[in-house]
């Protein structure tokens, strides 16, 4: 038996069947070809590439602008974090010596001007006042006696002066008599006895004059005693005042408002005159010592406005003014031998680090609760006056 022959083209039949099942007005969806998809994505890739290039250029330009702005800000407003808060520290030095009998403060305590810090034993200085007063009283008595004798002493001086004048006249008369008689002796008109008597009279008159002059000198010395005692009284009065002043120094009081620091003694310790007992921090004025590079110094001048920030309170801004710029710093790694040749090292530093100079900034509105001696700070110089 022979099988029937299979149709040569089954695909049209299948298409015909599909077409019969599908409505005539419906469109057949076909998948897009790869060539068409590549052609559609090419413009989008070009756009993204151009946008990336533009964005890169903008980023580079913005970075350059940002660097220039930062450089301009730093150039106009030099700043440094190498700064510390400072205040004046004054040593409390007693002006008299003695044992400390009372200590009225503690370390780090805040004190006001005039508060009693400590007291030195005043007994020795009370006795010094009594002695000075006694010396002054004794001198006053001597002056009173000398003043009572003043009239009598003046009369004695006048009498001694008159006696000296009389003695001088007698000496002149005796001398004249001797001169007249001595030439007559060789001629026989005068005897040797007369000449001896004239010579003796002259010597007696001379001795009497010397005695009267001595009495006059004694009378003048006695009269000048009142003036000497009167001159000594000023020194005695000064001695009393000095003793009273030293007595007042037994109480050591705060010379200004501040804080007590470096207190390491107790009552009973011996204080020596001129030797510090402890120190006080002057909290009335605060300043910041900021170290700026030597290239930035040309933008800073005394009176320039500044801003200060403390690391302990970075959100607080304090205004200040430049008080001055340091003119000398100790050179590092340099040996200075007086009266000798300069010492020059053989090696050479390839990396040169700029020297820093201290700039003192006076703080205008310090907060006493925030500022501490040696606290880290940031200083910004406002060269444009802002």
mmCIF file of C-alpha atoms in Angstrom:
data_model
loop_
_atom_site.group_PDB
_atom_site.id
_atom_site.type_symbol
_atom_site.label_atom_id
_atom_site.label_comp_id
_atom_site.label_asym_id
_atom_site.label_seq_id
_atom_site.Cartn_x
_atom_site.Cartn_y
_atom_site.Cartn_z
ATOM 1 C CA UNK A 1 0.000 0.000 0.000
ATOM 2 C CA UNK A 2 1.212 3.353 -0.736
ATOM 3 C CA UNK A 3 0.950 6.248 1.750
ATOM 4 C CA UNK A 4 -0.551 9.516 0.665
ATOM 5 C CA UNK A 5 2.008 12.222 -0.164
ATOM 6 C CA UNK A 6 2.617 14.798 2.559
ATOM 7 C CA UNK A 7 2.047 18.449 1.718
ATOM 8 C CA UNK A 8 5.186 20.185 0.586
ATOM 9 C CA UNK A 9 4.634 23.489 2.487
ATOM 10 C CA UNK A 10 2.879 23.192 5.895
ATOM 11 C CA UNK A 11 3.758 26.696 7.081
ATOM 12 C CA UNK A 12 1.260 28.538 4.884
ATOM 13 C CA UNK A 13 -1.422 26.285 6.180
ATOM 14 C CA UNK A 14 -0.494 27.107 9.737
ATOM 15 C CA UNK A 15 -0.464 30.771 8.903
ATOM 16 C CA UNK A 16 -3.801 30.435 7.286
ATOM 17 C CA UNK A 17 -5.192 28.775 10.344
ATOM 18 C CA UNK A 18 -3.849 31.524 12.557
ATOM 19 C CA UNK A 19 -5.267 34.106 10.255
ATOM 20 C CA UNK A 20 -8.588 32.429 10.360
ATOM 21 C CA UNK A 21 -8.588 32.461 14.186
ATOM 22 C CA UNK A 22 -7.339 35.996 14.417
ATOM 23 C CA UNK A 23 -9.602 38.890 13.580
ATOM 24 C CA UNK A 24 -8.772 40.655 10.401
ATOM 25 C CA UNK A 25 -8.359 44.086 11.941
ATOM 26 C CA UNK A 26 -5.907 43.036 14.744
ATOM 27 C CA UNK A 27 -2.208 43.863 14.325
ATOM 28 C CA UNK A 28 0.462 41.219 14.806
ATOM 29 C CA UNK A 29 3.239 42.229 17.386
ATOM 30 C CA UNK A 30 6.755 41.258 16.408
ATOM 31 C CA UNK A 31 9.919 41.533 18.605
ATOM 32 C CA UNK A 32 12.284 44.465 17.724
ATOM 33 C CA UNK A 33 15.359 43.579 15.838
ATOM 34 C CA UNK A 34 18.867 44.006 17.492
ATOM 35 C CA UNK A 35 20.009 46.484 14.864
ATOM 36 C CA UNK A 36 17.089 48.763 15.600
ATOM 37 C CA UNK A 37 17.768 48.667 19.407
ATOM 38 C CA UNK A 38 21.448 49.639 18.951
ATOM 39 C CA UNK A 39 20.451 52.478 16.686
ATOM 40 C CA UNK A 40 18.004 53.775 19.327
ATOM 41 C CA UNK A 41 20.518 53.639 22.302
ATOM 42 C CA UNK A 42 23.360 55.432 20.503
ATOM 43 C CA UNK A 43 22.021 59.009 20.929
ATOM 44 C CA UNK A 44 21.379 58.438 24.634
ATOM 45 C CA UNK A 45 24.973 57.243 25.199
ATOM 46 C CA UNK A 46 26.313 60.309 23.394
ATOM 47 C CA UNK A 47 24.191 62.565 25.595
ATOM 48 C CA UNK A 48 25.417 60.858 28.758
ATOM 49 C CA UNK A 49 29.033 61.140 27.613
ATOM 50 C CA UNK A 50 28.695 64.838 26.891
ATOM 51 C CA UNK A 51 26.912 65.408 30.203
ATOM 52 C CA UNK A 52 29.699 63.568 32.046
ATOM 53 C CA UNK A 53 32.338 65.737 30.427
ATOM 54 C CA UNK A 54 30.428 68.904 31.266
ATOM 55 C CA UNK A 55 29.946 67.722 34.847
ATOM 56 C CA UNK A 56 33.660 66.937 35.166
ATOM 57 C CA UNK A 57 34.582 70.385 33.888
ATOM 58 C CA UNK A 58 32.119 71.973 36.308
ATOM 59 C CA UNK A 59 33.497 69.975 39.227
ATOM 60 C CA UNK A 60 37.078 70.960 38.349
ATOM 61 C CA UNK A 61 36.040 74.592 37.935
ATOM 62 C CA UNK A 62 34.184 74.548 41.258
ATOM 63 C CA UNK A 63 37.210 72.999 42.969
ATOM 64 C CA UNK A 64 39.482 75.700 41.533
ATOM 65 C CA UNK A 65 37.049 78.424 42.618
ATOM 66 C CA UNK A 66 36.776 76.868 46.059
ATOM 67 C CA UNK A 67 40.557 76.715 46.408
ATOM 68 C CA UNK A 68 40.858 80.339 45.317
ATOM 69 C CA UNK A 69 38.139 81.406 47.764
ATOM 70 C CA UNK A 70 39.778 79.522 50.613
ATOM 71 C CA UNK A 71 43.163 80.997 49.713
ATOM 72 C CA UNK A 72 41.610 84.458 49.567
ATOM 73 C CA UNK A 73 39.953 84.010 52.957
ATOM 74 C CA UNK A 74 43.166 82.732 54.510
ATOM 75 C CA UNK A 75 45.085 85.558 52.865
ATOM 76 C CA UNK A 76 42.705 88.213 54.192
ATOM 77 C CA UNK A 77 42.008 86.534 57.525
ATOM 78 C CA UNK A 78 45.108 84.693 58.772
ATOM 79 C CA UNK A 79 44.239 82.096 61.346
ATOM 80 C CA UNK A 80 46.062 79.659 63.563
ATOM 81 C CA UNK A 81 45.215 77.028 66.134
ATOM 82 C CA UNK A 82 48.669 77.351 67.685
ATOM 83 C CA UNK A 83 47.388 79.744 70.332
ATOM 84 C CA UNK A 84 46.909 79.724 74.088
ATOM 85 C CA UNK A 85 44.985 81.892 76.521
ATOM 86 C CA UNK A 86 47.173 83.867 78.889
ATOM 87 C CA UNK A 87 46.832 86.197 81.848
ATOM 88 C CA UNK A 88 49.338 87.948 84.067
ATOM 89 C CA UNK A 89 50.626 85.931 87.009
ATOM 90 C CA UNK A 90 51.870 87.961 89.966
ATOM 91 C CA UNK A 91 53.888 86.477 92.809
ATOM 92 C CA UNK A 92 52.558 87.369 96.257
ATOM 93 C CA UNK A 93 55.665 88.443 98.158
ATOM 94 C CA UNK A 94 55.565 89.595 101.799
ATOM 95 C CA UNK A 95 57.443 92.804 102.580
ATOM 96 C CA UNK A 96 58.260 91.728 106.137
ATOM 97 C CA UNK A 97 59.443 88.478 107.637
ATOM 98 C CA UNK A 98 57.789 86.360 110.291
ATOM 99 C CA UNK A 99 55.665 83.326 111.003
ATOM 100 C CA UNK A 100 52.340 83.007 109.205
ATOM 101 C CA UNK A 101 49.707 82.830 111.942
ATOM 102 C CA UNK A 102 46.627 82.943 109.712
ATOM 103 C CA UNK A 103 46.010 81.663 106.168
ATOM 104 C CA UNK A 104 42.694 82.918 104.804
ATOM 105 C CA UNK A 105 42.600 81.466 101.258
ATOM 106 C CA UNK A 106 42.785 78.136 99.468
ATOM 107 C CA UNK A 107 44.318 77.103 96.195
ATOM 108 C CA UNK A 108 42.308 78.163 93.082
ATOM 109 C CA UNK A 109 40.058 80.362 95.217
ATOM 110 C CA UNK A 110 38.643 83.518 93.648
ATOM 111 C CA UNK A 111 39.389 86.658 95.666
ATOM 112 C CA UNK A 112 38.482 90.302 95.403
ATOM 113 C CA UNK A 113 40.789 93.256 95.636
ATOM 114 C CA UNK A 114 41.642 93.975 99.255
ATOM 115 C CA UNK A 115 40.715 90.533 100.617
ATOM 116 C CA UNK A 116 43.007 89.275 103.395
ATOM 117 C CA UNK A 117 45.267 86.520 102.082
ATOM 118 C CA UNK A 118 47.403 85.720 105.129
ATOM 119 C CA UNK A 119 48.739 87.371 108.264
ATOM 120 C CA UNK A 120 52.266 87.408 109.699
ATOM 121 C CA UNK A 121 52.928 87.485 113.453
ATOM 122 C CA UNK A 122 52.850 91.231 114.341
ATOM 123 C CA UNK A 123 54.353 91.115 117.870
ATOM 124 C CA UNK A 124 57.880 92.095 116.794
ATOM 125 C CA UNK A 125 56.563 95.023 114.825
ATOM 126 C CA UNK A 126 54.401 96.256 117.691
ATOM 127 C CA UNK A 127 57.533 96.425 119.841
ATOM 128 C CA UNK A 128 59.339 98.288 117.062
ATOM 129 C CA UNK A 129 56.564 100.911 117.067
ATOM 130 C CA UNK A 130 56.823 101.308 120.851
ATOM 131 C CA UNK A 131 60.594 101.736 120.682
ATOM 132 C CA UNK A 132 60.358 104.311 117.894
ATOM 133 C CA UNK A 133 57.760 106.275 119.848
ATOM 134 C CA UNK A 134 59.974 106.177 122.977
ATOM 135 C CA UNK A 135 62.962 107.475 121.014
ATOM 136 C CA UNK A 136 60.860 110.280 119.612
ATOM 137 C CA UNK A 137 59.583 111.221 123.080
ATOM 138 C CA UNK A 138 63.136 111.327 124.501
ATOM 139 C CA UNK A 139 64.281 113.521 121.665
ATOM 140 C CA UNK A 140 61.378 115.881 122.214
ATOM 141 C CA UNK A 141 62.428 116.271 125.846
ATOM 142 C CA UNK A 142 65.978 117.125 124.832
ATOM 143 C CA UNK A 143 64.664 119.683 122.387
ATOM 144 C CA UNK A 144 62.506 121.234 125.116
ATOM 145 C CA UNK A 145 65.501 121.551 127.434
ATOM 146 C CA UNK A 146 67.680 123.005 124.689
ATOM 147 C CA UNK A 147 64.958 125.455 123.747
ATOM 148 C CA UNK A 148 64.693 126.596 127.420
ATOM 149 C CA UNK A 149 68.461 127.196 127.505
ATOM 150 C CA UNK A 150 68.465 128.884 124.160
ATOM 151 C CA UNK A 151 68.259 132.475 125.524
ATOM 152 C CA UNK A 152 70.997 131.857 128.084
ATOM 153 C CA UNK A 153 73.237 130.285 125.472
ATOM 154 C CA UNK A 154 72.749 133.224 123.120
ATOM 155 C CA UNK A 155 73.760 135.628 125.912
ATOM 156 C CA UNK A 156 76.837 133.504 126.632
ATOM 157 C CA UNK A 157 77.797 133.676 122.968
ATOM 158 C CA UNK A 158 77.498 137.444 122.914
ATOM 159 C CA UNK A 159 79.546 137.734 126.127
ATOM 160 C CA UNK A 160 82.205 135.431 124.691
ATOM 161 C CA UNK A 161 82.324 137.495 121.526
ATOM 162 C CA UNK A 162 82.842 140.676 123.579
ATOM 163 C CA UNK A 163 85.584 139.001 125.616
ATOM 164 C CA UNK A 164 87.306 137.938 122.400
ATOM 165 C CA UNK A 165 87.188 141.515 121.103
ATOM 166 C CA UNK A 166 88.631 142.786 124.403
ATOM 167 C CA UNK A 167 91.364 140.183 124.351
ATOM 168 C CA UNK A 168 92.214 141.081 120.780
ATOM 169 C CA UNK A 169 92.583 144.717 121.769
ATOM 170 C CA UNK A 170 94.875 143.814 124.670
ATOM 171 C CA UNK A 171 97.028 141.694 122.370
ATOM 172 C CA UNK A 172 97.370 144.578 119.905
ATOM 173 C CA UNK A 173 98.248 147.004 122.676
ATOM 174 C CA UNK A 174 100.861 144.672 124.179
ATOM 175 C CA UNK A 175 102.343 144.095 120.746
ATOM 176 C CA UNK A 176 102.571 147.833 120.060
ATOM 177 C CA UNK A 177 104.245 148.461 123.443
ATOM 178 C CA UNK A 178 106.797 145.721 122.822
ATOM 179 C CA UNK A 179 107.633 147.152 119.393
ATOM 180 C CA UNK A 180 108.241 150.633 120.845
ATOM 181 C CA UNK A 181 110.408 149.495 123.751
ATOM 182 C CA UNK A 182 112.624 146.905 122.017
ATOM 183 C CA UNK A 183 114.402 149.509 119.781
ATOM 184 C CA UNK A 184 115.139 151.691 122.837
ATOM 185 C CA UNK A 185 117.011 148.921 124.691
ATOM 186 C CA UNK A 186 120.322 149.211 122.730
ATOM 187 C CA UNK A 187 120.323 153.009 123.161
ATOM 188 C CA UNK A 188 119.815 152.776 126.931
ATOM 189 C CA UNK A 189 116.484 154.545 126.923
ATOM 190 C CA UNK A 190 114.753 151.354 128.190
ATOM 191 C CA UNK A 191 115.851 148.628 130.541
ATOM 192 C CA UNK A 192 115.809 144.912 129.901
ATOM 193 C CA UNK A 193 113.245 144.501 132.623
ATOM 194 C CA UNK A 194 110.840 146.826 130.829
ATOM 195 C CA UNK A 195 111.276 144.858 127.649
ATOM 196 C CA UNK A 196 110.630 141.592 129.485
ATOM 197 C CA UNK A 197 107.520 143.006 131.073
ATOM 198 C CA UNK A 198 106.195 144.150 127.661
ATOM 199 C CA UNK A 199 106.960 140.726 126.148
ATOM 200 C CA UNK A 200 105.246 138.984 129.084
ATOM 201 C CA UNK A 201 102.205 141.273 128.790
ATOM 202 C CA UNK A 202 101.878 140.352 125.124
ATOM 203 C CA UNK A 203 102.041 136.624 125.890
ATOM 204 C CA UNK A 204 99.484 136.979 128.674
ATOM 205 C CA UNK A 205 97.152 138.897 126.359
ATOM 206 C CA UNK A 206 97.586 136.278 123.647
ATOM 207 C CA UNK A 207 96.770 133.460 126.072
ATOM 208 C CA UNK A 208 93.724 135.334 127.337
ATOM 209 C CA UNK A 209 92.512 135.820 123.767
ATOM 210 C CA UNK A 210 92.877 132.105 123.061
ATOM 211 C CA UNK A 211 90.862 131.270 126.195
ATOM 212 C CA UNK A 212 88.089 133.668 125.226
ATOM 213 C CA UNK A 213 87.957 132.220 121.706
ATOM 214 C CA UNK A 214 87.585 128.726 123.196
ATOM 215 C CA UNK A 215 84.713 129.928 125.380
ATOM 216 C CA UNK A 216 83.078 131.476 122.313
ATOM 217 C CA UNK A 217 83.380 128.197 120.436
ATOM 218 C CA UNK A 218 81.853 126.276 123.331
ATOM 219 C CA UNK A 219 78.972 128.734 123.561
ATOM 220 C CA UNK A 220 78.301 128.379 119.846
ATOM 221 C CA UNK A 221 78.376 124.568 120.091
ATOM 222 C CA UNK A 222 75.920 124.663 122.985
ATOM 223 C CA UNK A 223 73.681 126.981 120.981
ATOM 224 C CA UNK A 224 73.803 124.735 117.891
ATOM 225 C CA UNK A 225 72.665 121.705 119.927
ATOM 226 C CA UNK A 226 69.073 122.894 119.595
ATOM 227 C CA UNK A 227 69.371 123.009 115.830
ATOM 228 C CA UNK A 228 70.961 119.527 115.792
ATOM 229 C CA UNK A 229 68.223 118.057 117.958
ATOM 230 C CA UNK A 230 65.551 119.716 115.847
ATOM 231 C CA UNK A 231 67.079 118.205 112.690
ATOM 232 C CA UNK A 232 67.183 114.755 114.321
ATOM 233 C CA UNK A 233 63.485 114.887 115.110
ATOM 234 C CA UNK A 234 62.522 114.432 111.454
ATOM 235 C CA UNK A 235 64.472 111.167 111.387
ATOM 236 C CA UNK A 236 62.802 109.988 114.605
ATOM 237 C CA UNK A 237 59.359 110.720 113.177
ATOM 238 C CA UNK A 238 60.271 108.804 110.010
ATOM 239 C CA UNK A 239 61.369 105.871 112.167
ATOM 240 C CA UNK A 240 57.942 105.813 113.818
ATOM 241 C CA UNK A 241 56.186 105.887 110.439
ATOM 242 C CA UNK A 242 58.442 103.123 109.127
ATOM 243 C CA UNK A 243 57.664 100.943 112.119
ATOM 244 C CA UNK A 244 53.941 101.537 111.651
ATOM 245 C CA UNK A 245 54.260 100.769 107.933
ATOM 246 C CA UNK A 246 56.079 97.495 108.587
ATOM 247 C CA UNK A 247 53.363 96.623 111.097
ATOM 248 C CA UNK A 248 50.732 97.171 108.414
ATOM 249 C CA UNK A 249 52.642 94.832 106.102
ATOM 250 C CA UNK A 250 51.880 91.965 108.495
ATOM 251 C CA UNK A 251 48.483 91.699 106.798
ATOM 252 C CA UNK A 252 48.950 90.679 103.163
ATOM 253 C CA UNK A 253 45.931 91.528 101.038
ATOM 254 C CA UNK A 254 44.993 90.841 97.426
ATOM 255 C CA UNK A 255 46.348 93.620 95.184
ATOM 256 C CA UNK A 256 43.694 92.931 92.507
ATOM 257 C CA UNK A 257 40.752 90.608 91.837
ATOM 258 C CA UNK A 258 41.882 87.197 90.665
ATOM 259 C CA UNK A 259 42.508 83.601 91.646
ATOM 260 C CA UNK A 260 45.005 82.096 94.057
ATOM 261 C CA UNK A 261 47.348 79.592 92.391
ATOM 262 C CA UNK A 262 50.355 77.529 93.463
ATOM 263 C CA UNK A 263 49.368 77.603 97.133
ATOM 264 C CA UNK A 264 51.397 74.901 98.866
ATOM 265 C CA UNK A 265 51.824 76.206 102.426
ATOM 266 C CA UNK A 266 49.903 76.128 105.687
ATOM 267 C CA UNK A 267 49.588 78.354 108.731
ATOM 268 C CA UNK A 268 52.773 78.145 110.794
ATOM 269 C CA UNK A 269 55.151 78.427 107.860
ATOM 270 C CA UNK A 270 57.867 81.081 108.027
ATOM 271 C CA UNK A 271 57.652 83.850 105.462
ATOM 272 C CA UNK A 272 60.764 85.714 104.397
ATOM 273 C CA UNK A 273 60.714 89.244 103.066
ATOM 274 C CA UNK A 274 61.056 89.267 99.303
ATOM 275 C CA UNK A 275 60.379 85.527 98.874
ATOM 276 C CA UNK A 276 57.100 84.535 97.102
ATOM 277 C CA UNK A 277 54.601 82.568 99.171
ATOM 278 C CA UNK A 278 52.228 81.770 96.287
ATOM 279 C CA UNK A 279 50.948 83.435 93.099
ATOM 280 C CA UNK A 280 47.790 85.129 91.901
ATOM 281 C CA UNK A 281 46.217 85.033 88.451
ATOM 282 C CA UNK A 282 45.051 88.463 87.312
ATOM 283 C CA UNK A 283 41.631 87.784 85.807
ATOM 284 C CA UNK A 284 40.944 91.417 84.901
ATOM 285 C CA UNK A 285 42.698 91.182 81.549
ATOM 286 C CA UNK A 286 43.046 88.157 79.304
ATOM 287 C CA UNK A 287 45.011 87.862 76.109
ATOM 288 C CA UNK A 288 45.853 85.161 73.589
ATOM 289 C CA UNK A 289 49.365 84.414 72.399
ATOM 290 C CA UNK A 290 48.939 83.194 68.826
ATOM 291 C CA UNK A 291 51.894 81.987 66.755
ATOM 292 C CA UNK A 292 51.617 82.987 63.084
ATOM 293 C CA UNK A 293 53.946 82.060 60.240
ATOM 294 C CA UNK A 294 56.358 84.757 59.182
ATOM 295 C CA UNK A 295 54.643 85.027 55.799
ATOM 296 C CA UNK A 296 51.396 86.033 57.508
ATOM 297 C CA UNK A 297 52.937 88.716 59.707
ATOM 298 C CA UNK A 298 52.797 91.316 56.920
ATOM 299 C CA UNK A 299 48.975 91.165 57.055
ATOM 300 C CA UNK A 300 48.882 91.837 60.824
ATOM 301 C CA UNK A 301 49.391 95.166 62.568
ATOM 302 C CA UNK A 302 48.764 96.484 66.084
ATOM 303 C CA UNK A 303 45.132 97.489 66.487
ATOM 304 C CA UNK A 304 43.826 94.952 63.967
ATOM 305 C CA UNK A 305 40.549 93.292 64.944
ATOM 306 C CA UNK A 306 40.611 89.604 65.750
ATOM 307 C CA UNK A 307 38.351 86.757 66.782
ATOM 308 C CA UNK A 308 39.200 84.153 69.373
ATOM 309 C CA UNK A 309 37.641 80.742 69.939
ATOM 310 C CA UNK A 310 38.431 78.481 72.862
ATOM 311 C CA UNK A 311 38.593 74.749 72.328
ATOM 312 C CA UNK A 312 36.680 74.322 75.577
ATOM 313 C CA UNK A 313 33.808 76.414 74.142
ATOM 314 C CA UNK A 314 34.068 76.343 70.320
ATOM 315 C CA UNK A 315 30.610 77.870 69.907
ATOM 316 C CA UNK A 316 31.577 81.076 71.723
ATOM 317 C CA UNK A 317 33.232 83.889 69.805
ATOM 318 C CA UNK A 318 35.325 86.485 71.608
ATOM 319 C CA UNK A 319 36.427 89.737 70.049
ATOM 320 C CA UNK A 320 39.889 91.149 70.482
ATOM 321 C CA UNK A 321 42.558 93.453 69.106
ATOM 322 C CA UNK A 322 46.170 92.836 68.219
ATOM 323 C CA UNK A 323 48.297 94.439 70.920
ATOM 324 C CA UNK A 324 51.669 93.707 69.400
ATOM 325 C CA UNK A 325 53.812 91.327 67.375
ATOM 326 C CA UNK A 326 56.884 89.624 68.765
ATOM 327 C CA UNK A 327 60.146 90.989 67.395
ATOM 328 C CA UNK A 328 62.440 88.228 68.621
ATOM 329 C CA UNK A 329 62.325 84.452 69.005
ATOM 330 C CA UNK A 330 65.040 82.021 69.971
ATOM 331 C CA UNK A 331 66.542 80.465 66.812
ATOM 332 C CA UNK A 332 66.435 76.681 66.850
ATOM 333 C CA UNK A 333 69.563 74.591 66.376
ATOM 334 C CA UNK A 334 71.791 77.638 66.521
ATOM 335 C CA UNK A 335 74.729 78.067 68.839
ATOM 336 C CA UNK A 336 75.702 81.585 69.892
ATOM 337 C CA UNK A 337 79.143 81.750 71.479
ATOM 338 C CA UNK A 338 79.968 85.261 72.746
ATOM 339 C CA UNK A 339 83.199 86.803 71.483
ATOM 340 C CA UNK A 340 83.747 83.952 69.029
ATOM 341 C CA UNK A 341 83.407 83.122 65.354
ATOM 342 C CA UNK A 342 79.982 82.173 63.971
ATOM 343 C CA UNK A 343 79.190 78.461 64.166
ATOM 344 C CA UNK A 344 77.832 77.131 60.857
ATOM 345 C CA UNK A 345 76.721 73.500 60.474
ATOM 346 C CA UNK A 346 77.846 71.496 57.466
ATOM 347 C CA UNK A 347 74.498 69.864 56.782
ATOM 348 C CA UNK A 348 71.730 71.610 54.827
ATOM 349 C CA UNK A 349 68.005 71.299 55.505
ATOM 350 C CA UNK A 350 66.214 70.636 52.230
ATOM 351 C CA UNK A 351 62.811 71.266 53.802
ATOM 352 C CA UNK A 352 62.605 74.786 55.188
ATOM 353 C CA UNK A 353 59.876 75.312 57.800
ATOM 354 C CA UNK A 354 58.571 78.847 58.166
ATOM 355 C CA UNK A 355 59.368 80.487 61.486
ATOM 356 C CA UNK A 356 56.463 81.442 63.732
ATOM 357 C CA UNK A 357 56.251 84.694 65.663
ATOM 358 C CA UNK A 358 53.986 85.313 68.657
ATOM 359 C CA UNK A 359 51.157 87.794 68.241
ATOM 360 C CA UNK A 360 49.497 89.125 71.391
ATOM 361 C CA UNK A 361 45.735 89.594 71.106
ATOM 362 C CA UNK A 362 43.939 91.446 73.893
ATOM 363 C CA UNK A 363 40.502 89.901 74.519
ATOM 364 C CA UNK A 364 37.814 92.563 74.886
ATOM 365 C CA UNK A 365 35.000 90.519 76.425
ATOM 366 C CA UNK A 366 36.542 87.555 78.278
ATOM 367 C CA UNK A 367 34.300 85.172 80.177
ATOM 368 C CA UNK A 368 35.968 84.506 83.550
ATOM 369 C CA UNK A 369 34.238 81.145 83.756
ATOM 370 C CA UNK A 370 35.721 79.935 80.454
ATOM 371 C CA UNK A 371 39.167 81.482 80.238
ATOM 372 C CA UNK A 372 41.945 79.517 81.907
ATOM 373 C CA UNK A 373 45.663 80.062 81.828
ATOM 374 C CA UNK A 374 47.143 77.930 79.029
ATOM 375 C CA UNK A 375 43.805 76.957 77.432
ATOM 376 C CA UNK A 376 44.044 76.072 73.720
ATOM 377 C CA UNK A 377 42.534 78.631 71.376
ATOM 378 C CA UNK A 378 42.050 79.500 67.712
ATOM 379 C CA UNK A 379 42.826 83.025 66.570
ATOM 380 C CA UNK A 380 41.522 84.659 63.373
ATOM 381 C CA UNK A 381 42.803 88.045 62.213
ATOM 382 C CA UNK A 382 40.240 90.333 60.552
ATOM 383 C CA UNK A 383 42.425 92.408 58.240
ATOM 384 C CA UNK A 384 39.380 94.026 56.592
ATOM 385 C CA UNK A 385 38.118 95.381 59.918
ATOM 386 C CA UNK A 386 35.247 92.886 60.100
#
